[in-house]
Short mmCIF file of C-alpha atoms in Angstrom, two decimals:
data_model
loop_
_atom_site.label_atom_id
_atom_site.label_comp_id
_atom_site.label_asym_id
_atom_site.label_seq_id
_atom_site.Cartn_x
_atom_site.Cartn_y
_atom_site.Cartn_z
CA UNK A 1 0.24 0.02 -0.08
CA UNK A 2 2.81 2.67 0.44
CA UNK A 3 3.56 1.99 -3.41
CA UNK A 4 4.18 5.45 -4.69
CA UNK A 5 5.20 6.37 -8.96
CA UNK A 6 7.36 9.23 -10.37
CA UNK A 7 4.76 11.87 -12.00
CA UNK A 8 5.15 15.18 -13.73
CA UNK A 9 3.68 18.51 -12.90
CA UNK A 10 1.64 19.78 -16.27
CA UNK A 11 -0.67 22.49 -14.49
CA UNK A 12 -0.40 23.87 -11.02
CA UNK A 13 -3.54 25.64 -9.26
CA UNK A 14 -2.01 26.54 -5.65
CA UNK A 15 -1.53 23.32 -3.56
CA UNK A 16 -3.71 21.24 -6.61
CA UNK A 17 -1.87 20.03 -9.23
CA UNK A 18 -2.25 18.06 -12.46
CA UNK A 19 0.19 15.02 -13.43
CA UNK A 20 1.13 13.04 -16.03
CA UNK A 21 1.20 9.55 -15.22
CA UNK A 22 2.55 7.26 -18.07
CA UNK A 23 0.38 9.07 -20.39
CA UNK A 24 -2.50 8.87 -18.19
CA UNK A 25 -3.13 12.79 -15.93
CA UNK A 26 -4.12 12.27 -12.58
CA UNK A 27 -5.12 15.21 -10.08
CA UNK A 28 -2.15 15.67 -6.70
CA UNK A 29 -2.22 17.42 -4.13
CA UNK A 30 0.83 19.31 -3.44
CA UNK A 31 0.34 20.44 0.16
CA UNK A 32 3.38 18.09 1.67
CA UNK A 33 5.83 19.22 -0.55
CA UNK A 34 7.01 22.62 -1.35
CA UNK A 35 8.14 25.03 -4.12
CA UNK A 36 6.65 23.01 -6.75
CA UNK A 37 6.67 24.11 -10.20
CA UNK A 38 4.89 22.90 -13.47
CA UNK A 39 7.44 20.39 -15.33
CA UNK A 40 8.43 18.99 -11.76
CA UNK A 41 8.91 15.53 -11.11
CA UNK A 42 6.72 13.85 -7.89
CA UNK A 43 6.61 10.97 -6.09
CA UNK A 44 2.98 10.42 -5.71
CA UNK A 45 1.39 8.57 -3.53
CA UNK A 46 -2.45 8.01 -2.72
CA UNK A 47 -2.99 11.44 -4.12
CA UNK A 48 -0.18 13.73 -2.72
CA UNK A 49 2.95 14.06 -4.14
CA UNK A 50 5.13 13.13 -1.08
CA UNK A 51 8.37 14.42 -2.39
CA UNK A 52 10.29 16.31 -5.42
CA UNK A 53 12.42 13.98 -7.28
CA UNK A 54 15.53 15.28 -9.32
CA UNK A 55 14.35 14.25 -13.59
CA UNK A 56 17.43 11.43 -13.47
CA UNK A 57 15.98 10.02 -10.57
CA UNK A 58 12.23 9.42 -11.51
CA UNK A 59 14.08 8.21 -15.00
CA UNK A 60 16.02 6.00 -13.57
CA UNK A 61 12.70 4.55 -11.36
CA UNK A 62 10.58 4.31 -14.53
CA UNK A 63 13.61 2.97 -16.44
CA UNK A 64 13.34 0.14 -13.93
CA UNK A 65 9.81 -0.45 -14.13
CA UNK A 66 9.90 -0.37 -18.11
CA UNK A 67 12.76 -3.15 -17.75
CA UNK A 68 11.47 -5.50 -14.83
CA UNK A 69 8.20 -5.28 -17.19
CA UNK A 70 9.96 -7.02 -19.86
CA UNK A 71 11.62 -9.12 -17.75
CA UNK A 72 9.02 -10.62 -16.25
CA UNK A 73 5.73 -10.00 -18.47
CA UNK A 74 4.22 -8.51 -15.62
CA UNK A 75 2.84 -5.19 -14.95
CA UNK A 76 4.52 -2.77 -12.37
CA UNK A 77 1.42 -2.25 -9.69
CA UNK A 78 0.60 1.64 -9.31
CA UNK B 1 28.77 2.51 -1.08
CA UNK B 2 27.41 3.31 -4.75
CA UNK B 3 24.69 1.63 -6.94
CA UNK B 4 26.24 1.60 -10.24
CA UNK B 5 25.34 3.83 -13.22
CA UNK B 6 22.25 3.06 -14.07
CA UNK B 7 22.71 2.94 -18.11
CA UNK B 8 23.73 -0.52 -17.29
CA UNK B 9 21.20 -3.37 -18.10
CA UNK B 10 18.66 -4.83 -15.42
CA UNK B 11 20.14 -8.10 -16.08
CA UNK B 12 23.59 -7.13 -15.71
CA UNK B 13 22.93 -4.98 -12.58
CA UNK B 14 21.51 -8.65 -11.05
CA UNK B 15 24.25 -10.84 -12.01
CA UNK B 16 26.65 -8.05 -10.34
CA UNK B 17 24.50 -7.51 -7.34
CA UNK B 18 24.56 -11.50 -7.10
CA UNK B 19 28.20 -11.55 -7.23
CA UNK B 20 28.65 -9.14 -4.94
CA UNK B 21 25.71 -11.23 -2.48
CA UNK B 22 27.86 -13.98 -3.22
CA UNK B 23 31.09 -12.70 -2.10
CA UNK B 24 29.28 -10.61 1.62
CA UNK B 25 27.29 -13.81 2.12
CA UNK B 26 30.55 -15.97 2.29
CA UNK B 27 32.53 -12.74 4.19
CA UNK B 28 29.68 -12.90 7.06
CA UNK B 29 29.94 -16.73 7.14
CA UNK B 30 27.06 -17.82 9.18
CA UNK B 31 23.04 -17.62 8.59
CA UNK B 32 21.71 -14.71 8.77
CA UNK B 33 17.56 -13.48 9.10
CA UNK B 34 16.58 -10.57 6.53
CA UNK B 35 13.77 -8.63 7.68
CA UNK B 36 11.62 -6.42 4.99
CA UNK B 37 9.20 -4.64 7.08
CA UNK B 38 6.73 -3.44 3.89
CA UNK B 39 4.37 -5.37 2.13
CA UNK B 40 5.61 -3.60 -1.45
CA UNK B 41 9.24 -5.09 -0.52
CA UNK B 42 7.44 -8.16 0.15
CA UNK B 43 5.77 -8.72 -3.53
CA UNK B 44 8.80 -7.02 -5.20
CA UNK B 45 10.64 -9.99 -3.46
CA UNK B 46 8.00 -12.49 -4.86
CA UNK B 47 8.02 -11.24 -8.12
CA UNK B 48 11.46 -10.52 -8.77
CA UNK B 49 12.57 -14.26 -7.63
CA UNK B 50 14.25 -12.77 -5.22
CA UNK B 51 14.15 -15.94 -2.98
CA UNK B 52 16.01 -18.07 -5.28
CA UNK B 53 18.57 -15.44 -5.78
CA UNK B 54 20.54 -15.37 -2.62
CA UNK B 55 23.21 -17.22 -1.62
CA UNK B 56 22.18 -20.01 0.95
CA UNK B 57 23.03 -18.48 4.18
CA UNK B 58 20.54 -15.48 3.53
CA UNK B 59 16.97 -16.22 4.79
CA UNK B 60 14.57 -13.80 3.99
CA UNK B 61 11.54 -13.09 6.54
CA UNK B 62 8.43 -10.53 5.96
CA UNK B 63 7.59 -8.43 9.24
CA UNK B 64 4.58 -6.16 10.13
CA UNK B 65 4.82 -3.82 7.11
CA UNK B 66 1.57 -4.36 5.41
CA UNK B 67 -0.93 -1.60 6.77
CA UNK B 68 -4.13 -3.95 6.17
CA UNK B 69 -2.53 -7.07 7.65
CA UNK B 70 -1.46 -5.30 10.74
CA UNK B 71 -4.74 -3.94 11.49
CA UNK B 72 -5.92 -5.69 14.61
CA UNK B 73 -8.69 -7.76 14.61
CA UNK B 74 -10.61 -5.25 17.19
CA UNK B 75 -10.67 -2.46 14.77
CA UNK B 76 -11.67 -4.79 11.51
CA UNK B 77 -14.85 -5.69 13.85
CA UNK B 78 -15.54 -2.08 14.77
CA UNK B 79 -14.90 -0.49 11.21
CA UNK B 80 -17.36 -3.38 9.77
CA UNK B 81 -19.89 -1.98 12.73
CA UNK B 82 -19.19 1.67 11.34
CA UNK B 83 -19.74 0.94 7.79
CA UNK B 84 -23.50 -1.18 8.79
CA UNK B 85 -24.47 2.73 10.30
CA UNK B 86 -27.61 3.50 8.60
CA UNK B 87 -27.21 6.14 6.57
CA UNK B 88 -23.33 6.55 6.08
CA UNK B 89 -20.98 6.50 2.83
CA UNK B 90 -17.67 4.59 4.23
CA UNK B 91 -14.74 5.33 1.65
CA UNK B 92 -12.03 3.03 2.10
CA UNK B 93 -8.29 1.82 -0.27
CA UNK B 94 -9.19 -1.44 -1.92
CA UNK B 95 -7.21 -3.46 0.22
CA UNK B 96 -9.84 -3.14 2.98
CA UNK B 97 -12.40 -4.39 1.26
CA UNK B 98 -12.10 -8.09 1.43
CA UNK B 99 -10.14 -8.17 5.15
CA UNK B 100 -11.83 -10.78 6.66
CA UNK B 101 -13.99 -9.85 10.43
CA UNK B 102 -15.21 -13.38 12.26
CA UNK B 103 -18.88 -13.23 10.82
CA UNK B 104 -18.63 -10.09 7.56
CA UNK B 105 -16.09 -8.04 5.87
CA UNK B 106 -16.45 -4.59 3.94
CA UNK B 107 -17.44 -6.70 0.62
CA UNK B 108 -19.98 -8.54 2.59
CA UNK B 109 -21.69 -5.09 4.23
CA UNK B 110 -21.88 -4.24 0.70
CA UNK B 111 -23.25 -7.20 -1.00
CA UNK B 112 -25.86 -6.49 1.62
CA UNK B 113 -26.42 -2.61 1.07
CA UNK B 114 -23.90 -0.85 3.18
CA UNK B 115 -22.28 2.65 0.79
CA UNK B 116 -18.60 1.48 1.05
CA UNK B 117 -16.55 2.97 -1.97
CA UNK B 118 -12.97 2.32 -3.04
CA UNK B 119 -10.94 5.34 -2.88
CA UNK B 120 -7.69 5.57 -4.07
CA UNK B 121 -6.73 9.02 -1.95
CA UNK B 122 -8.44 10.59 0.70
CA UNK B 123 -9.28 13.62 -1.14
CA UNK B 124 -12.13 11.74 -3.01
CA UNK B 125 -13.47 11.43 0.77
CA UNK B 126 -13.09 14.45 1.04
CA UNK B 127 -14.23 15.82 -1.82
CA UNK B 128 -17.62 13.69 -1.66
CA UNK B 129 -18.21 15.25 1.54
CA UNK B 130 -17.78 18.65 -0.27
CA UNK B 131 -20.00 18.14 -2.92
CA UNK B 132 -22.57 16.40 -1.11
CA UNK B 133 -22.77 17.65 1.99
CA UNK B 134 -26.47 16.20 3.35
CA UNK B 135 -24.32 12.56 2.72
CA UNK B 136 -22.29 11.44 5.81
CA UNK B 137 -18.64 10.00 4.66
CA UNK B 138 -16.51 8.74 6.80
CA UNK B 139 -12.84 7.85 5.72
CA UNK B 140 -11.30 4.28 6.98
CA UNK B 141 -7.77 5.84 7.60
CA UNK B 142 -5.14 3.00 7.79
CA UNK B 143 -1.38 2.56 6.69
CA UNK B 144 2.20 3.93 7.31
CA UNK B 145 3.93 6.84 7.36
CA UNK B 146 3.67 7.43 3.81
CA UNK B 147 -0.10 7.64 3.83
CA UNK B 148 -0.59 9.28 7.03
CA UNK B 149 0.98 13.21 6.25
CA UNK B 150 -1.88 12.88 3.26
CA UNK B 151 -4.99 12.21 5.53
CA UNK B 152 -3.70 14.52 7.82
CA UNK B 153 -3.58 17.24 5.31
CA UNK B 154 -7.67 16.44 4.33
CA UNK B 155 -8.77 16.89 7.49
CA UNK B 156 -6.80 20.16 8.07
CA UNK B 157 -8.25 21.12 4.51
CA UNK B 158 -11.88 20.02 6.02
CA UNK B 159 -10.84 21.56 9.00
CA UNK B 160 -10.29 25.28 7.20
CA UNK B 161 -12.90 24.89 4.90
CA UNK B 162 -15.27 23.83 8.36
CA UNK B 163 -16.84 20.53 6.61
CA UNK B 164 -19.49 18.72 8.90
CA UNK B 165 -19.76 15.59 7.61
CA UNK B 166 -16.63 14.06 7.08
CA UNK B 167 -15.07 12.11 9.48
CA UNK B 168 -12.21 9.21 9.55
CA UNK B 169 -11.67 6.20 11.45
CA UNK B 170 -8.07 6.73 12.42
CA UNK B 171 -6.38 3.37 12.71
CA UNK B 172 -2.70 4.98 11.36
CA UNK B 173 0.38 2.97 12.76
CA UNK B 174 3.90 3.63 12.99
CA UNK B 175 7.14 1.12 11.58
CA UNK B 176 9.77 1.61 14.14
CA UNK B 177 8.03 1.00 17.25
CA UNK B 178 7.35 -2.36 15.51
CA UNK B 179 10.65 -3.13 14.55
CA UNK B 180 11.42 -2.38 18.47
CA UNK B 181 8.15 -4.91 19.03
CA UNK B 182 9.57 -7.91 16.93
CA UNK B 183 12.80 -7.60 18.16
CA UNK B 184 11.61 -7.94 22.00
CA UNK B 185 8.89 -10.60 20.43
CA UNK B 186 12.04 -13.13 20.19
CA UNK B 187 12.58 -13.28 16.70
CA UNK B 188 16.36 -13.16 15.97
CA UNK B 189 16.64 -10.39 12.97
CA UNK B 190 20.25 -9.82 11.64
CA UNK B 191 19.46 -6.92 9.67
CA UNK B 192 16.48 -4.40 8.61
CA UNK B 193 15.38 -3.79 4.88
CA UNK B 194 13.43 -0.47 5.57
CA UNK B 195 10.64 1.20 3.59
CA UNK B 196 11.20 3.60 0.94
CA UNK B 197 8.69 5.33 0.87
CA UNK B 198 8.13 5.55 4.64
CA UNK B 199 11.53 6.46 4.92
CA UNK B 200 10.59 9.08 2.64
CA UNK B 201 8.56 11.17 4.92
CA UNK B 202 10.68 9.84 8.07
CA UNK B 203 14.05 10.07 6.86
CA UNK B 204 16.78 7.66 7.60
CA UNK B 205 17.75 8.34 10.83
CA UNK B 206 14.52 7.61 11.96
CA UNK B 207 16.29 3.57 12.61
CA UNK B 208 19.76 4.95 13.73
CA UNK B 209 18.11 4.53 17.59
CA UNK B 210 17.20 1.07 17.08
CA UNK B 211 20.33 -0.05 14.83
CA UNK B 212 22.31 1.41 17.91
CA UNK B 213 20.72 -0.54 20.64
CA UNK B 214 20.34 -3.90 19.08
CA UNK B 215 23.19 -3.65 16.93
CA UNK B 216 21.32 -4.16 13.43
CA UNK B 217 21.98 -2.46 10.26
CA UNK B 218 19.16 -0.81 8.78
CA UNK B 219 19.22 -0.34 4.69
CA UNK B 220 16.43 2.28 3.05
CA UNK B 221 15.69 0.36 0.15
CA UNK B 222 13.47 1.10 -3.46
CA UNK B 223 11.24 -0.99 -4.67
CA UNK B 224 12.05 -3.06 -7.94
CA UNK B 225 13.90 -6.09 -7.53
CA UNK B 226 17.46 -4.83 -8.14
CA UNK B 227 16.63 -2.12 -5.36
CA UNK B 228 15.90 -4.81 -2.83
CA UNK B 229 18.57 -7.18 -4.31
CA UNK B 230 20.34 -3.80 -3.74
CA UNK B 231 19.52 -2.91 -0.30
CA UNK B 232 20.20 -7.01 0.61
CA UNK B 233 23.91 -6.51 0.13
CA UNK B 234 24.58 -3.91 1.80
CA UNK B 235 22.98 -5.39 4.38
CA UNK B 236 25.37 -8.30 4.12
CA UNK B 237 28.36 -6.29 3.72
CA UNK B 238 27.63 -4.27 6.84
CA UNK B 239 27.48 -7.42 8.78
CA UNK B 240 30.31 -8.82 6.90
CA UNK B 241 32.25 -5.87 8.35
CA UNK B 242 30.59 -5.40 11.74
CA UNK B 243 28.96 -2.29 10.95
CA UNK B 244 25.65 -0.85 11.90
CA UNK B 245 23.82 1.87 11.20
CA UNK B 246 21.07 3.26 9.15
CA UNK B 247 22.00 3.36 5.36
CA UNK B 248 20.44 4.27 1.90
CA UNK B 249 19.92 1.92 -1.04
CA UNK B 250 17.31 4.61 -1.96
CA UNK B 251 18.74 7.57 -3.03
CA UNK B 252 16.52 8.59 -5.69
CA UNK B 253 14.10 9.48 -3.21
CA UNK B 254 14.56 9.07 0.55
CA UNK B 255 16.64 12.36 1.48
CA UNK B 256 18.64 13.09 4.69
CA UNK B 257 16.03 14.30 7.88
CA UNK B 258 13.07 12.75 5.19
CA UNK B 259 9.65 15.21 4.35
CA UNK B 260 9.76 17.61 6.85
CA UNK B 261 6.85 19.17 5.63
CA UNK B 262 5.02 15.81 5.44
CA UNK B 263 5.74 15.27 9.29
CA UNK B 264 4.80 18.64 10.68
CA UNK B 265 1.91 18.40 8.36
CA UNK B 266 1.27 14.95 10.52
CA UNK B 267 2.14 16.11 13.50
CA UNK B 268 -0.62 19.23 13.34
CA UNK B 269 -3.63 16.78 13.04
CA UNK B 270 -2.44 13.90 14.69
CA UNK B 271 -0.35 12.61 17.92
CA UNK B 272 1.34 9.58 18.60
CA UNK B 273 -0.54 7.47 21.08
CA UNK B 274 -0.47 3.46 21.86
CA UNK B 275 -2.11 1.57 19.48
CA UNK B 276 -2.58 -2.42 18.85
CA UNK B 277 -1.83 -4.78 16.03
CA UNK B 278 -2.18 -7.98 14.85
CA UNK B 279 -0.08 -10.25 16.40
CA UNK B 280 2.26 -8.01 18.19
CA UNK B 281 -1.15 -6.39 20.66
CA UNK B 282 -0.52 -3.45 22.19
CA UNK B 283 2.80 -1.50 21.15
CA UNK B 284 3.63 1.98 22.65
CA UNK B 285 3.50 4.94 20.99
CA UNK B 286 2.78 3.14 17.72
CA UNK B 287 0.05 4.96 16.27
CA UNK B 288 -1.24 7.91 16.12
CA UNK B 289 -4.67 9.50 17.05
CA UNK B 290 -7.07 13.04 16.25
CA UNK B 291 -5.15 15.94 17.82
CA UNK B 292 -8.05 17.08 19.95
CA UNK B 293 -8.36 20.26 17.86
CA UNK B 294 -9.65 17.37 15.24
CA UNK B 295 -11.45 14.89 17.49
CA UNK B 296 -14.78 15.94 15.71
CA UNK B 297 -13.54 14.15 13.08
CA UNK B 298 -13.42 10.40 15.41
CA UNK B 299 -16.06 8.66 13.51
CA UNK B 300 -15.73 6.51 16.24
CA UNK B 301 -17.31 8.57 18.91
CA UNK B 302 -19.49 10.78 16.06
CA UNK B 303 -21.23 7.64 15.00
CA UNK B 304 -20.91 6.08 18.84
CA UNK B 305 -19.19 2.77 18.03
CA UNK B 306 -19.13 0.55 20.60
CA UNK B 307 -16.25 -1.18 21.86
CA UNK B 308 -15.67 -4.94 20.55
CA UNK B 309 -13.82 -7.57 22.33
CA UNK B 310 -11.84 -9.08 19.41
CA UNK B 311 -11.95 -13.12 18.35
CA UNK B 312 -8.95 -14.59 16.82
CA UNK B 313 -9.46 -15.99 13.79
CA UNK B 314 -10.03 -19.26 13.97
CA UNK B 315 -6.87 -21.14 12.96
CA UNK B 316 -4.86 -17.91 11.47
CA UNK B 317 -1.33 -17.98 12.41
CA UNK B 318 -0.94 -14.42 10.46
CA UNK B 319 0.31 -12.88 13.69
CA UNK B 320 2.63 -15.35 13.80
CA UNK B 321 3.75 -14.66 10.19
CA UNK B 322 3.67 -10.85 10.80
CA UNK B 323 6.06 -10.82 13.71
CA UNK B 324 8.20 -12.76 11.47
CA UNK B 325 7.68 -16.42 14.14
CA UNK B 326 6.76 -18.37 11.13
CA UNK B 327 7.04 -18.56 7.01
CA UNK B 328 3.84 -18.21 6.08
CA UNK B 329 4.07 -22.62 4.32
CA UNK B 330 4.30 -22.98 8.30
CA UNK B 331 0.77 -22.45 8.62
CA UNK B 332 -1.57 -25.14 8.39
CA UNK B 333 -4.02 -23.40 7.00
CA UNK B 334 -2.15 -21.93 3.83
CA UNK B 335 -2.60 -23.37 0.27
CA UNK B 336 -5.37 -25.62 2.38
CA UNK B 337 -8.27 -24.13 3.64
CA UNK B 338 -6.72 -20.34 3.10
CA UNK B 339 -6.16 -19.48 -0.56
CA UNK B 340 -6.49 -15.71 -2.05
CA UNK B 341 -9.91 -16.95 -2.94
CA UNK B 342 -10.68 -18.00 -0.01
CA UNK B 343 -8.38 -15.77 2.42
CA UNK B 344 -8.74 -16.54 6.64
CA UNK B 345 -6.45 -14.18 7.28
CA UNK B 346 -5.61 -10.82 6.19
CA UNK B 347 -2.37 -11.91 5.22
CA UNK B 348 -3.86 -13.42 2.14
CA UNK B 349 -6.32 -11.17 1.21
CA UNK B 350 -3.98 -8.02 0.68
CA UNK B 351 -1.41 -8.58 -2.08
CA UNK B 352 1.37 -7.15 -0.06
CA UNK B 353 0.37 -10.32 2.54
CA UNK B 354 3.36 -12.27 2.71
CA UNK B 355 0.98 -15.27 2.66
CA UNK B 356 -0.20 -13.48 -0.57
CA UNK B 357 2.97 -13.50 -1.94
CA UNK B 358 4.08 -16.69 -0.97
CA UNK B 359 1.48 -18.44 -2.54
CA UNK B 360 1.15 -16.08 -5.73
CA UNK B 361 5.32 -16.49 -6.45
CA UNK B 362 6.47 -19.63 -3.92
#
């Protein structure tokens, strides 16, 4: 249940945001992180951004998801 | 200790990591027990087939890290009573829906007519309450420090906007006191794979006192199988060198000091309190209760949910599994009476439960 996944902020409205996650757009609450900007990567858990991520760190996690999916035929659970 | 550059393929990293593990395990030179205390790790270990990749002297043990699994039978029964309250809409994370009570489950209550809705985020419960002010909405708040700051934020927002028709059944847990309880309960553990996303919030420093007190290394670890292998490798290297302390494998997300803003938000809505856990019993300062100024959000008080003396699920040994005293196949019900289709205990219900992971992945 502690799953959290990298997502990128596409729209900001105060503490509310739209984030993109593998092509899907989701609502995110940004009240738990500081100084979020459009284009930032965040770690999304249960509708909340719980940390900001460096783009290369987000990319690495997504790359691991993808490779693991290829290796096992398993879809990473979100 | 650094991780290989990520340009390397997962297959190559896995190969290198297995060599590193074999060297470190050889240097440790004795049987060691490594415990993960996060259901998502349990799932990753099964999904990645990691048990088969480890040297023979390394045993992986699952601990009390699945929020649904550690929720006490008393809380489960009281949530079911709450769900039957006439006119009330109960919002819950999906993991809770099939957790068995003695005579019922949220799923069965829903079939019998209760208004129970699965949500992905507590924000949805608040949005529902604000959209339909005549509807009473209660949220079943379970989860560790990854989840509870979001629930805290929702409560503070609801308080700020004077939302009167939202309440929560607060059953949040804190992970570090449970790790103490596991060690005090007689499980021999030589190293902890600590939960990556809890560590994002509480910071790696939160495990240092435990690491020192019991001379056990802790490594905050990410959730892909290669992350978990690296985390175990770092633990074995610590053991080989006789080092203790709290380290971070999951540097992509875990920062020194954790997320202070999330933790501060948590402490504006909740205060630390004693809590009851499945298997581990009552653990001092291991849970969260609403702060006095937010207690009007307490669903238990608002709907006068009576206390219920819990009855153990007959034959179920989830408690011993959660304490790391037995592996799932040692429970006589495992794979016989208790399966994912007909689960008897919560560790078989949740996909993150150690029984479900063992059933699915072996």
